[in-house]
Amino acid sequence: MNASSAPVPPRTLLVGSGKLAARLAPRLIDDGGEVFALRRSDGPLPDGVSGIRADLSLPQVPPLPMVDAMVITLPPSGEVAGYRTALTHLAAALPRVPARTVFVSSTGVFDGAGSARPLTERDDPAPSTDRSRGLRDGERAAIELFDAVVVRPAGIYGPGREFLLRRVREGAAVDHARRTNRIHETDLVRTLDVLLRMETPPRLVHAVDEGPAPLGEVVRFIAARTGVDVPPDLDSDGPTGHVYDGSLLRSVLGGLEYPTYEAGYAEMIDGAATP
């Protein structure tokens, strides 16, 4: 039995109810799971999801239901200790630590000038900004409190995540030499689903596709596909940014639905152009 067809956790708590949680919840429910969503405000939820309102930045978190699994997709708070504070409050409100927790971090734990050598899960970040230090401390807190599996996505894109498409259409200047990596939202949601179900998941996964590329190459493709001019170059001093090795992710998923930026952006652009 492969991981994607393994039994779903009976009860899952989604901590954060953004786009990833909204797409993951129906997959779990369709396979017979019960899903709860912890969020700061009221609003629509996918059918079948039970909402729980709480602000994890505050200690007054209501008692939470007993669950078998948890997926944490909280946005950065802006403070280095923000994740640790929220996760400590979360742990205090849970009746027990779930058997499986997946914490969504970011490749932003790596910062600095970068290099062209592909980074793997064995490379240790040395964060130097408040954002990257906060992400790294959040990972450590999730591991310490919940024995979490950590996922580091890079450049999430897909329907509704069209920042770069808008930049190209506007003709905004970009750094053509910057090294970039990305993951289509569909493949990231698949990753979270599989990691919840795997009997022995990897402890850390870089969620990146097979097509790291300089940003100039990506915007040239988008410009050609949309029929607009290529955005001007910011003329930086040289390449910055990192490249990530995604071979572990591909071994977990057995392949990506959107292995390259060409596949993902072509579908988005062509779909938007279809009457």
PDB file of C-alpha atoms in Angstrom:
ATOM      1  CA  MET A   1       0.000   0.000   0.000  1.00  0.00           C
ATOM      2  CA  ASN A   2       1.462   3.377  -0.942  1.00  0.00           C
ATOM      3  CA  ALA A   3       1.223   6.343   1.394  1.00  0.00           C
ATOM      4  CA  SER A   4      -1.411   8.214  -0.626  1.00  0.00           C
ATOM      5  CA  SER A   5      -3.840   5.292  -0.251  1.00  0.00           C
ATOM      6  CA  ALA A   6      -3.025   4.582   3.411  1.00  0.00           C
ATOM      7  CA  PRO A   7      -5.783   5.171   5.975  1.00  0.00           C
ATOM      8  CA  VAL A   8      -6.529   8.765   6.886  1.00  0.00           C
ATOM      9  CA  PRO A   9      -6.073   9.817  10.538  1.00  0.00           C
ATOM     10  CA  PRO A  10      -9.470   9.461  12.234  1.00  0.00           C
ATOM     11  CA  ARG A  11      -9.425  13.005  13.676  1.00  0.00           C
ATOM     12  CA  THR A  12      -7.221  15.858  12.418  1.00  0.00           C
ATOM     13  CA  LEU A  13      -6.808  19.393  13.729  1.00  0.00           C
ATOM     14  CA  LEU A  14      -5.825  22.023  11.154  1.00  0.00           C
ATOM     15  CA  VAL A  15      -4.094  24.861  12.993  1.00  0.00           C
ATOM     16  CA  GLY A  16      -4.603  27.785  10.631  1.00  0.00           C
ATOM     17  CA  SER A  17      -7.371  27.802   8.043  1.00  0.00           C
ATOM     18  CA  GLY A  18      -5.872  29.369   4.933  1.00  0.00           C
ATOM     19  CA  LYS A  19      -5.751  28.026   1.404  1.00  0.00           C
ATOM     20  CA  LEU A  20      -3.675  24.961   2.232  1.00  0.00           C
ATOM     21  CA  ALA A  21      -6.029  23.884   5.006  1.00  0.00           C
ATOM     22  CA  ALA A  22      -9.070  24.560   2.809  1.00  0.00           C
ATOM     23  CA  ARG A  23      -7.730  22.217   0.123  1.00  0.00           C
ATOM     24  CA  LEU A  24      -6.435  19.565   2.504  1.00  0.00           C
ATOM     25  CA  ALA A  25      -9.617  19.222   4.572  1.00  0.00           C
ATOM     26  CA  PRO A  26     -11.837  17.765   1.800  1.00  0.00           C
ATOM     27  CA  ARG A  27      -9.216  15.101   1.013  1.00  0.00           C
ATOM     28  CA  LEU A  28      -9.266  13.938   4.618  1.00  0.00           C
ATOM     29  CA  ILE A  29     -13.067  14.103   4.931  1.00  0.00           C
ATOM     30  CA  ASP A  30     -13.661  12.255   1.653  1.00  0.00           C
ATOM     31  CA  ASP A  31     -11.612   9.360   3.030  1.00  0.00           C
ATOM     32  CA  GLY A  32     -13.642   9.215   6.229  1.00  0.00           C
ATOM     33  CA  GLY A  33     -11.663  11.523   8.525  1.00  0.00           C
ATOM     34  CA  GLU A  34     -13.086  14.054  10.958  1.00  0.00           C
ATOM     35  CA  VAL A  35     -11.528  17.518  10.642  1.00  0.00           C
ATOM     36  CA  PHE A  36     -11.366  20.505  12.983  1.00  0.00           C
ATOM     37  CA  ALA A  37      -9.989  23.926  12.023  1.00  0.00           C
ATOM     38  CA  LEU A  38      -8.490  26.277  14.591  1.00  0.00           C
ATOM     39  CA  ARG A  39      -8.540  29.887  13.382  1.00  0.00           C
ATOM     40  CA  ARG A  40      -8.509  33.426  14.711  1.00  0.00           C
ATOM     41  CA  SER A  41     -11.758  34.608  13.134  1.00  0.00           C
ATOM     42  CA  ASP A  42     -15.052  33.270  11.913  1.00  0.00           C
ATOM     43  CA  GLY A  43     -15.648  32.687   8.234  1.00  0.00           C
ATOM     44  CA  PRO A  44     -16.650  30.023   5.751  1.00  0.00           C
ATOM     45  CA  LEU A  45     -15.096  26.580   6.083  1.00  0.00           C
ATOM     46  CA  PRO A  46     -15.134  23.577   3.752  1.00  0.00           C
ATOM     47  CA  ASP A  47     -18.177  21.351   4.186  1.00  0.00           C
ATOM     48  CA  GLY A  48     -17.844  19.014   7.116  1.00  0.00           C
ATOM     49  CA  VAL A  49     -15.108  20.956   8.956  1.00  0.00           C
ATOM     50  CA  SER A  50     -15.770  21.960  12.577  1.00  0.00           C
ATOM     51  CA  GLY A  51     -14.431  25.425  13.362  1.00  0.00           C
ATOM     52  CA  ILE A  52     -12.781  26.438  16.639  1.00  0.00           C
ATOM     53  CA  ARG A  53     -12.020  30.113  17.226  1.00  0.00           C
ATOM     54  CA  ALA A  54      -8.880  31.037  19.186  1.00  0.00           C
ATOM     55  CA  ASP A  55      -5.941  33.420  19.017  1.00  0.00           C
ATOM     56  CA  LEU A  56      -2.786  31.427  19.740  1.00  0.00           C
ATOM     57  CA  SER A  57      -0.803  34.569  20.458  1.00  0.00           C
ATOM     58  CA  LEU A  58      -2.798  34.737  23.715  1.00  0.00           C
ATOM     59  CA  PRO A  59      -2.690  32.160  26.518  1.00  0.00           C
ATOM     60  CA  GLN A  60      -6.489  31.897  26.846  1.00  0.00           C
ATOM     61  CA  VAL A  61      -6.989  29.089  24.331  1.00  0.00           C
ATOM     62  CA  PRO A  62     -10.124  27.007  24.929  1.00  0.00           C
ATOM     63  CA  PRO A  63      -9.682  23.283  25.547  1.00  0.00           C
ATOM     64  CA  LEU A  64      -9.216  21.527  22.233  1.00  0.00           C
ATOM     65  CA  PRO A  65     -10.586  18.156  21.118  1.00  0.00           C
ATOM     66  CA  MET A  66      -8.517  15.003  21.272  1.00  0.00           C
ATOM     67  CA  VAL A  67      -7.110  14.376  17.801  1.00  0.00           C
ATOM     68  CA  ASP A  68      -4.847  11.852  16.130  1.00  0.00           C
ATOM     69  CA  ALA A  69      -3.061  14.270  13.809  1.00  0.00           C
ATOM     70  CA  MET A  70      -2.387  17.948  13.373  1.00  0.00           C
ATOM     71  CA  VAL A  71      -1.235  20.196  10.520  1.00  0.00           C
ATOM     72  CA  ILE A  72       0.143  23.612  11.475  1.00  0.00           C
ATOM     73  CA  THR A  73       0.039  26.277   8.758  1.00  0.00           C
ATOM     74  CA  LEU A  74       0.346  29.442  10.813  1.00  0.00           C
ATOM     75  CA  PRO A  75       1.761  32.550   9.093  1.00  0.00           C
ATOM     76  CA  PRO A  76       4.831  34.215  10.626  1.00  0.00           C
ATOM     77  CA  SER A  77       3.913  36.669  13.373  1.00  0.00           C
ATOM     78  CA  GLY A  78       6.735  39.135  12.711  1.00  0.00           C
ATOM     79  CA  GLU A  79       8.432  38.341  16.024  1.00  0.00           C
ATOM     80  CA  VAL A  80      11.294  35.886  16.422  1.00  0.00           C
ATOM     81  CA  ALA A  81       9.486  34.133  19.281  1.00  0.00           C
ATOM     82  CA  GLY A  82       6.062  34.313  17.631  1.00  0.00           C
ATOM     83  CA  TYR A  83       5.851  30.700  16.535  1.00  0.00           C
ATOM     84  CA  ARG A  84       7.176  29.384  19.849  1.00  0.00           C
ATOM     85  CA  THR A  85       4.623  31.436  21.783  1.00  0.00           C
ATOM     86  CA  ALA A  86       1.736  30.211  19.631  1.00  0.00           C
ATOM     87  CA  LEU A  87       2.836  26.583  19.715  1.00  0.00           C
ATOM     88  CA  THR A  88       3.330  26.661  23.499  1.00  0.00           C
ATOM     89  CA  HIS A  89      -0.232  27.929  23.927  1.00  0.00           C
ATOM     90  CA  LEU A  90      -1.432  25.266  21.497  1.00  0.00           C
ATOM     91  CA  ALA A  91       0.308  22.492  23.422  1.00  0.00           C
ATOM     92  CA  ALA A  92      -1.240  23.661  26.699  1.00  0.00           C
ATOM     93  CA  ALA A  93      -4.760  23.498  25.222  1.00  0.00           C
ATOM     94  CA  LEU A  94      -4.437  19.988  23.778  1.00  0.00           C
ATOM     95  CA  PRO A  95      -5.525  17.019  25.925  1.00  0.00           C
ATOM     96  CA  ARG A  96      -2.590  15.047  24.530  1.00  0.00           C
ATOM     97  CA  VAL A  97       0.097  15.326  21.854  1.00  0.00           C
ATOM     98  CA  PRO A  98      -1.234  13.920  18.560  1.00  0.00           C
ATOM     99  CA  ALA A  99       0.500  10.871  17.123  1.00  0.00           C
ATOM    100  CA  ARG A 100       1.415  12.865  13.999  1.00  0.00           C
ATOM    101  CA  THR A 101       2.045  16.578  13.568  1.00  0.00           C
ATOM    102  CA  VAL A 102       3.134  18.267  10.343  1.00  0.00           C
ATOM    103  CA  PHE A 103       4.553  21.781  10.670  1.00  0.00           C
ATOM    104  CA  VAL A 104       4.698  23.953   7.552  1.00  0.00           C
ATOM    105  CA  SER A 105       7.776  26.168   7.649  1.00  0.00           C
ATOM    106  CA  SER A 106       9.556  27.692   4.625  1.00  0.00           C
ATOM    107  CA  THR A 107      12.826  27.522   2.732  1.00  0.00           C
ATOM    108  CA  GLY A 108      13.109  31.073   4.080  1.00  0.00           C
ATOM    109  CA  VAL A 109      15.035  29.549   7.000  1.00  0.00           C
ATOM    110  CA  PHE A 110      17.968  29.840   4.596  1.00  0.00           C
ATOM    111  CA  ASP A 111      18.960  33.420   3.896  1.00  0.00           C
ATOM    112  CA  GLY A 112      22.062  35.344   2.922  1.00  0.00           C
ATOM    113  CA  ALA A 113      23.635  35.620  -0.509  1.00  0.00           C
ATOM    114  CA  GLY A 114      22.917  31.990  -1.374  1.00  0.00           C
ATOM    115  CA  SER A 115      24.713  29.655  -3.748  1.00  0.00           C
ATOM    116  CA  ALA A 116      24.083  27.506  -6.791  1.00  0.00           C
ATOM    117  CA  ARG A 117      24.888  24.285  -4.938  1.00  0.00           C
ATOM    118  CA  PRO A 118      21.569  22.489  -4.355  1.00  0.00           C
ATOM    119  CA  LEU A 119      20.715  22.402  -0.663  1.00  0.00           C
ATOM    120  CA  THR A 120      19.307  19.189   0.763  1.00  0.00           C
ATOM    121  CA  GLU A 121      17.555  18.361   4.007  1.00  0.00           C
ATOM    122  CA  ARG A 122      20.992  17.591   5.470  1.00  0.00           C
ATOM    123  CA  ASP A 123      22.116  21.228   5.162  1.00  0.00           C
ATOM    124  CA  ASP A 124      21.734  23.177   8.389  1.00  0.00           C
ATOM    125  CA  PRO A 125      20.367  26.738   8.115  1.00  0.00           C
ATOM    126  CA  ALA A 126      22.274  29.626   9.643  1.00  0.00           C
ATOM    127  CA  PRO A 127      19.516  32.258   9.802  1.00  0.00           C
ATOM    128  CA  SER A 128      20.616  35.881  10.037  1.00  0.00           C
ATOM    129  CA  THR A 129      17.354  37.872   9.844  1.00  0.00           C
ATOM    130  CA  ASP A 130      14.454  38.066  12.287  1.00  0.00           C
ATOM    131  CA  ARG A 131      12.178  36.324   9.782  1.00  0.00           C
ATOM    132  CA  SER A 132      14.516  33.405   9.202  1.00  0.00           C
ATOM    133  CA  ARG A 133      15.381  33.121  12.888  1.00  0.00           C
ATOM    134  CA  GLY A 134      11.657  33.050  13.703  1.00  0.00           C
ATOM    135  CA  LEU A 135      11.036  30.284  11.181  1.00  0.00           C
ATOM    136  CA  ARG A 136      13.921  28.210  12.495  1.00  0.00           C
ATOM    137  CA  ASP A 137      12.811  28.655  16.098  1.00  0.00           C
ATOM    138  CA  GLY A 138       9.294  27.668  15.065  1.00  0.00           C
ATOM    139  CA  GLU A 139      10.618  24.447  13.570  1.00  0.00           C
ATOM    140  CA  ARG A 140      12.525  23.672  16.753  1.00  0.00           C
ATOM    141  CA  ALA A 141       9.488  24.427  18.926  1.00  0.00           C
ATOM    142  CA  ALA A 142       7.259  22.189  16.790  1.00  0.00           C
ATOM    143  CA  ILE A 143       9.758  19.345  17.117  1.00  0.00           C
ATOM    144  CA  GLU A 144      10.244  19.853  20.854  1.00  0.00           C
ATOM    145  CA  LEU A 145       6.533  20.128  21.656  1.00  0.00           C
ATOM    146  CA  PHE A 146       4.957  17.775  19.109  1.00  0.00           C
ATOM    147  CA  ASP A 147       7.790  15.700  17.580  1.00  0.00           C
ATOM    148  CA  ALA A 148       6.693  17.315  14.323  1.00  0.00           C
ATOM    149  CA  VAL A 149       7.535  16.479  10.743  1.00  0.00           C
ATOM    150  CA  VAL A 150       8.734  19.733   9.140  1.00  0.00           C
ATOM    151  CA  VAL A 151       7.912  20.782   5.567  1.00  0.00           C
ATOM    152  CA  ARG A 152       9.740  23.699   3.941  1.00  0.00           C
ATOM    153  CA  PRO A 153       7.901  24.925   0.829  1.00  0.00           C
ATOM    154  CA  ALA A 154       9.493  27.374  -1.596  1.00  0.00           C
ATOM    155  CA  GLY A 155       7.534  29.856  -3.684  1.00  0.00           C
ATOM    156  CA  ILE A 156       3.998  28.436  -3.435  1.00  0.00           C
ATOM    157  CA  TYR A 157       1.988  29.260  -6.552  1.00  0.00           C
ATOM    158  CA  GLY A 158      -1.212  28.142  -8.238  1.00  0.00           C
ATOM    159  CA  PRO A 159      -4.756  29.448  -8.792  1.00  0.00           C
ATOM    160  CA  GLY A 160      -5.291  32.373  -6.449  1.00  0.00           C
ATOM    161  CA  ARG A 161      -1.526  32.693  -5.895  1.00  0.00           C
ATOM    162  CA  GLU A 162      -0.722  34.827  -8.926  1.00  0.00           C
ATOM    163  CA  PHE A 163       1.737  37.407  -7.572  1.00  0.00           C
ATOM    164  CA  LEU A 164       4.375  36.794 -10.242  1.00  0.00           C
ATOM    165  CA  LEU A 165       1.815  36.751 -13.057  1.00  0.00           C
ATOM    166  CA  ARG A 166       0.594  40.168 -11.947  1.00  0.00           C
ATOM    167  CA  ARG A 167       4.149  41.507 -11.738  1.00  0.00           C
ATOM    168  CA  VAL A 168       4.871  40.411 -15.292  1.00  0.00           C
ATOM    169  CA  ARG A 169       1.625  41.853 -16.635  1.00  0.00           C
ATOM    170  CA  GLU A 170       2.374  45.146 -14.877  1.00  0.00           C
ATOM    171  CA  GLY A 171       5.895  45.217 -16.340  1.00  0.00           C
ATOM    172  CA  ALA A 172       7.460  45.564 -12.888  1.00  0.00           C
ATOM    173  CA  ALA A 173      11.245  45.230 -12.802  1.00  0.00           C
ATOM    174  CA  VAL A 174      12.609  42.027 -11.249  1.00  0.00           C
ATOM    175  CA  ASP A 175      16.050  40.629 -10.484  1.00  0.00           C
ATOM    176  CA  HIS A 176      16.603  38.353 -13.492  1.00  0.00           C
ATOM    177  CA  ALA A 177      19.673  36.717 -11.943  1.00  0.00           C
ATOM    178  CA  ARG A 178      18.049  35.641  -8.678  1.00  0.00           C
ATOM    179  CA  ARG A 179      17.863  31.879  -8.215  1.00  0.00           C
ATOM    180  CA  THR A 180      14.301  30.756  -7.540  1.00  0.00           C
ATOM    181  CA  ASN A 181      12.467  27.620  -6.515  1.00  0.00           C
ATOM    182  CA  ARG A 182       8.757  26.935  -6.270  1.00  0.00           C
ATOM    183  CA  ILE A 183       6.070  24.352  -5.595  1.00  0.00           C
ATOM    184  CA  HIS A 184       2.556  24.216  -7.014  1.00  0.00           C
ATOM    185  CA  GLU A 185      -0.097  24.371  -4.306  1.00  0.00           C
ATOM    186  CA  THR A 186      -1.596  21.103  -5.546  1.00  0.00           C
ATOM    187  CA  ASP A 187       1.647  19.245  -4.947  1.00  0.00           C
ATOM    188  CA  LEU A 188       2.128  20.869  -1.555  1.00  0.00           C
ATOM    189  CA  VAL A 189      -1.347  19.780  -0.422  1.00  0.00           C
ATOM    190  CA  ARG A 190      -0.559  16.268  -1.666  1.00  0.00           C
ATOM    191  CA  THR A 191       2.631  16.389   0.385  1.00  0.00           C
ATOM    192  CA  LEU A 192       0.795  17.286   3.592  1.00  0.00           C
ATOM    193  CA  ASP A 193      -1.779  14.563   2.981  1.00  0.00           C
ATOM    194  CA  VAL A 194       0.842  11.888   2.367  1.00  0.00           C
ATOM    195  CA  LEU A 195       2.944  12.897   5.387  1.00  0.00           C
ATOM    196  CA  LEU A 196      -0.122  12.550   7.603  1.00  0.00           C
ATOM    197  CA  ARG A 197      -0.657   8.985   6.422  1.00  0.00           C
ATOM    198  CA  MET A 198       2.872   7.592   6.084  1.00  0.00           C
ATOM    199  CA  GLU A 199       3.837   5.049   8.690  1.00  0.00           C
ATOM    200  CA  THR A 200       7.396   6.402   8.918  1.00  0.00           C
ATOM    201  CA  PRO A 201       7.652   9.806   7.234  1.00  0.00           C
ATOM    202  CA  PRO A 202      10.916  11.720   6.768  1.00  0.00           C
ATOM    203  CA  ARG A 203      11.507  14.199   9.556  1.00  0.00           C
ATOM    204  CA  LEU A 204      12.149  17.107   7.171  1.00  0.00           C
ATOM    205  CA  VAL A 205      11.156  17.674   3.548  1.00  0.00           C
ATOM    206  CA  HIS A 206      12.011  20.508   1.157  1.00  0.00           C
ATOM    207  CA  ALA A 207       8.834  21.011  -0.875  1.00  0.00           C
ATOM    208  CA  VAL A 208      10.243  22.153  -4.221  1.00  0.00           C
ATOM    209  CA  ASP A 209       9.607  21.088  -7.788  1.00  0.00           C
ATOM    210  CA  GLU A 210      12.122  19.827 -10.348  1.00  0.00           C
ATOM    211  CA  GLY A 211      12.651  23.181 -12.060  1.00  0.00           C
ATOM    212  CA  PRO A 212      14.720  25.682 -10.076  1.00  0.00           C
ATOM    213  CA  ALA A 213      15.509  28.559 -12.424  1.00  0.00           C
ATOM    214  CA  PRO A 214      16.751  32.146 -12.526  1.00  0.00           C
ATOM    215  CA  LEU A 215      13.843  34.524 -12.141  1.00  0.00           C
ATOM    216  CA  GLY A 216      14.595  36.037 -15.542  1.00  0.00           C
ATOM    217  CA  GLU A 217      13.960  32.681 -17.214  1.00  0.00           C
ATOM    218  CA  VAL A 218      10.616  32.335 -15.433  1.00  0.00           C
ATOM    219  CA  VAL A 219       9.359  35.825 -16.291  1.00  0.00           C
ATOM    220  CA  ARG A 220      10.438  35.419 -19.923  1.00  0.00           C
ATOM    221  CA  PHE A 221       8.311  32.275 -20.138  1.00  0.00           C
ATOM    222  CA  ILE A 222       5.317  34.017 -18.545  1.00  0.00           C
ATOM    223  CA  ALA A 223       5.701  37.089 -20.775  1.00  0.00           C
ATOM    224  CA  ALA A 224       5.835  34.976 -23.925  1.00  0.00           C
ATOM    225  CA  ARG A 225       2.813  32.926 -22.847  1.00  0.00           C
ATOM    226  CA  THR A 226       0.749  36.017 -22.006  1.00  0.00           C
ATOM    227  CA  GLY A 227       1.907  38.136 -24.957  1.00  0.00           C
ATOM    228  CA  VAL A 228       3.451  40.978 -22.978  1.00  0.00           C
ATOM    229  CA  ASP A 229       6.930  42.474 -22.841  1.00  0.00           C
ATOM    230  CA  VAL A 230       9.558  40.871 -20.659  1.00  0.00           C
ATOM    231  CA  PRO A 231       9.861  42.847 -17.393  1.00  0.00           C
ATOM    232  CA  PRO A 232      13.062  44.902 -17.101  1.00  0.00           C
ATOM    233  CA  ASP A 233      16.018  43.618 -15.101  1.00  0.00           C
ATOM    234  CA  LEU A 234      16.958  45.251 -11.811  1.00  0.00           C
ATOM    235  CA  ASP A 235      20.633  44.797 -12.809  1.00  0.00           C
ATOM    236  CA  SER A 236      21.798  43.293  -9.533  1.00  0.00           C
ATOM    237  CA  ASP A 237      25.469  42.692  -8.782  1.00  0.00           C
ATOM    238  CA  GLY A 238      25.133  38.973  -9.447  1.00  0.00           C
ATOM    239  CA  PRO A 239      23.090  35.874  -8.722  1.00  0.00           C
ATOM    240  CA  THR A 240      21.551  35.590  -5.261  1.00  0.00           C
ATOM    241  CA  GLY A 241      19.233  33.037  -3.723  1.00  0.00           C
ATOM    242  CA  HIS A 242      19.496  29.313  -3.178  1.00  0.00           C
ATOM    243  CA  VAL A 243      18.734  26.179  -5.150  1.00  0.00           C
ATOM    244  CA  TYR A 244      17.078  23.240  -3.384  1.00  0.00           C
ATOM    245  CA  ASP A 245      17.239  19.552  -4.115  1.00  0.00           C
ATOM    246  CA  GLY A 246      13.723  18.101  -4.257  1.00  0.00           C
ATOM    247  CA  SER A 247      14.602  14.435  -4.715  1.00  0.00           C
ATOM    248  CA  LEU A 248      13.317  13.446  -1.261  1.00  0.00           C
ATOM    249  CA  LEU A 249       9.928  15.012  -1.965  1.00  0.00           C
ATOM    250  CA  ARG A 250       9.650  13.189  -5.270  1.00  0.00           C
ATOM    251  CA  SER A 251      10.441   9.886  -3.550  1.00  0.00           C
ATOM    252  CA  VAL A 252       7.674  10.593  -1.029  1.00  0.00           C
ATOM    253  CA  LEU A 253       5.068  11.546  -3.625  1.00  0.00           C
ATOM    254  CA  GLY A 254       6.171   9.228  -6.418  1.00  0.00           C
ATOM    255  CA  GLY A 255       6.285  12.200  -8.798  1.00  0.00           C
ATOM    256  CA  LEU A 256       4.802  15.687  -9.045  1.00  0.00           C
ATOM    257  CA  GLU A 257       1.661  16.754 -10.863  1.00  0.00           C
ATOM    258  CA  TYR A 258       3.454  20.003 -11.756  1.00  0.00           C
ATOM    259  CA  PRO A 259       7.146  19.107 -12.015  1.00  0.00           C
ATOM    260  CA  THR A 260       8.230  22.446 -13.518  1.00  0.00           C
ATOM    261  CA  TYR A 261       7.153  26.071 -13.507  1.00  0.00           C
ATOM    262  CA  GLU A 262       6.307  25.748 -17.219  1.00  0.00           C
ATOM    263  CA  ALA A 263       3.656  23.117 -16.475  1.00  0.00           C
ATOM    264  CA  GLY A 264       2.097  25.075 -13.646  1.00  0.00           C
ATOM    265  CA  TYR A 265       2.131  28.563 -15.127  1.00  0.00           C
ATOM    266  CA  ALA A 266       1.003  27.361 -18.562  1.00  0.00           C
ATOM    267  CA  GLU A 267      -2.131  25.873 -17.010  1.00  0.00           C
ATOM    268  CA  MET A 268      -2.826  29.019 -14.989  1.00  0.00           C
ATOM    269  CA  ILE A 269      -2.342  31.335 -17.968  1.00  0.00           C
ATOM    270  CA  ASP A 270      -4.227  29.199 -20.473  1.00  0.00           C
ATOM    271  CA  GLY A 271      -7.050  28.580 -18.001  1.00  0.00           C
ATOM    272  CA  ALA A 272      -7.487  32.292 -17.364  1.00  0.00           C
ATOM    273  CA  ALA A 273      -7.623  32.924 -21.108  1.00  0.00           C
ATOM    274  CA  THR A 274     -10.341  30.308 -21.699  1.00  0.00           C
ATOM    275  CA  PRO A 275     -13.760  31.990 -22.079  1.00  0.00           C
TER     276      PRO A 275
END
